Amino acid sequence: MSFDIIPAIDLRAGQVVRLAQGDYARQTRYADAPLVVATRYAEAGARWLHLVDLDGARDGAFANTALLREVAALGLRVQAGGGVRDESDVERLLAAGATRVVVGSVAIREPQRVADWIAHFGAEQLVIALDARWRDGAWRLPSAGWTQEENADLSALADHY
């Protein structure tokens, strides 16, 4: 059996953070710079890194392309996301060194748009990442960096792709 363990770095204001259940008010900030953390992952044998711009996820604009370039230069394959809203965002992240671009909110709100991107860029260059919470007898899909909740049916969405 072969599989990849993909460590993650969540960024907020350029710092490595972790949010408790997507709550921006419940943030833990880590002292090490993102590139230091990425280097440690690479030295530990990681082949991939999941890089998320939490500000971008909430506000709609991935702002860490310089860091993405630096991380990719380490030899890590990077799947990057947060704030990917249109095709030019996908192009920009791929050009900056992402191996795969992660989309979330737009995949919930505009599944046909993402299906078109998959057809254009190839399935190997896009990842759909959805956080799902079971509440009130249904799956709820948080979006916009967990600040909104979509009333989407997870099974119908999965069938779309």
PDB file of C-alpha atoms in Angstrom, residues 133-140 149:
ATOM      1  CA  ARG A 133     -20.330  19.488   9.383  1.00  0.00           C
ATOM      2  CA  TRP A 134     -23.264  17.281  10.327  1.00  0.00           C
ATOM      3  CA  ARG A 135     -25.938  19.432  11.906  1.00  0.00           C
ATOM      4  CA  ASP A 136     -29.704  19.278  12.114  1.00  0.00           C
ATOM      5  CA  GLY A 137     -29.818  16.016  10.163  1.00  0.00           C
ATOM      6  CA  ALA A 138     -27.860  17.275   7.147  1.00  0.00           C
ATOM      7  CA  TRP A 139     -24.347  17.975   5.955  1.00  0.00           C
ATOM      8  CA  ARG A 140     -23.546  21.677   6.104  1.00  0.00           C
ATOM      9  CA  GLU A 149     -22.563  28.125   5.596  1.00  0.00           C
TER      10      GLU A 149
END
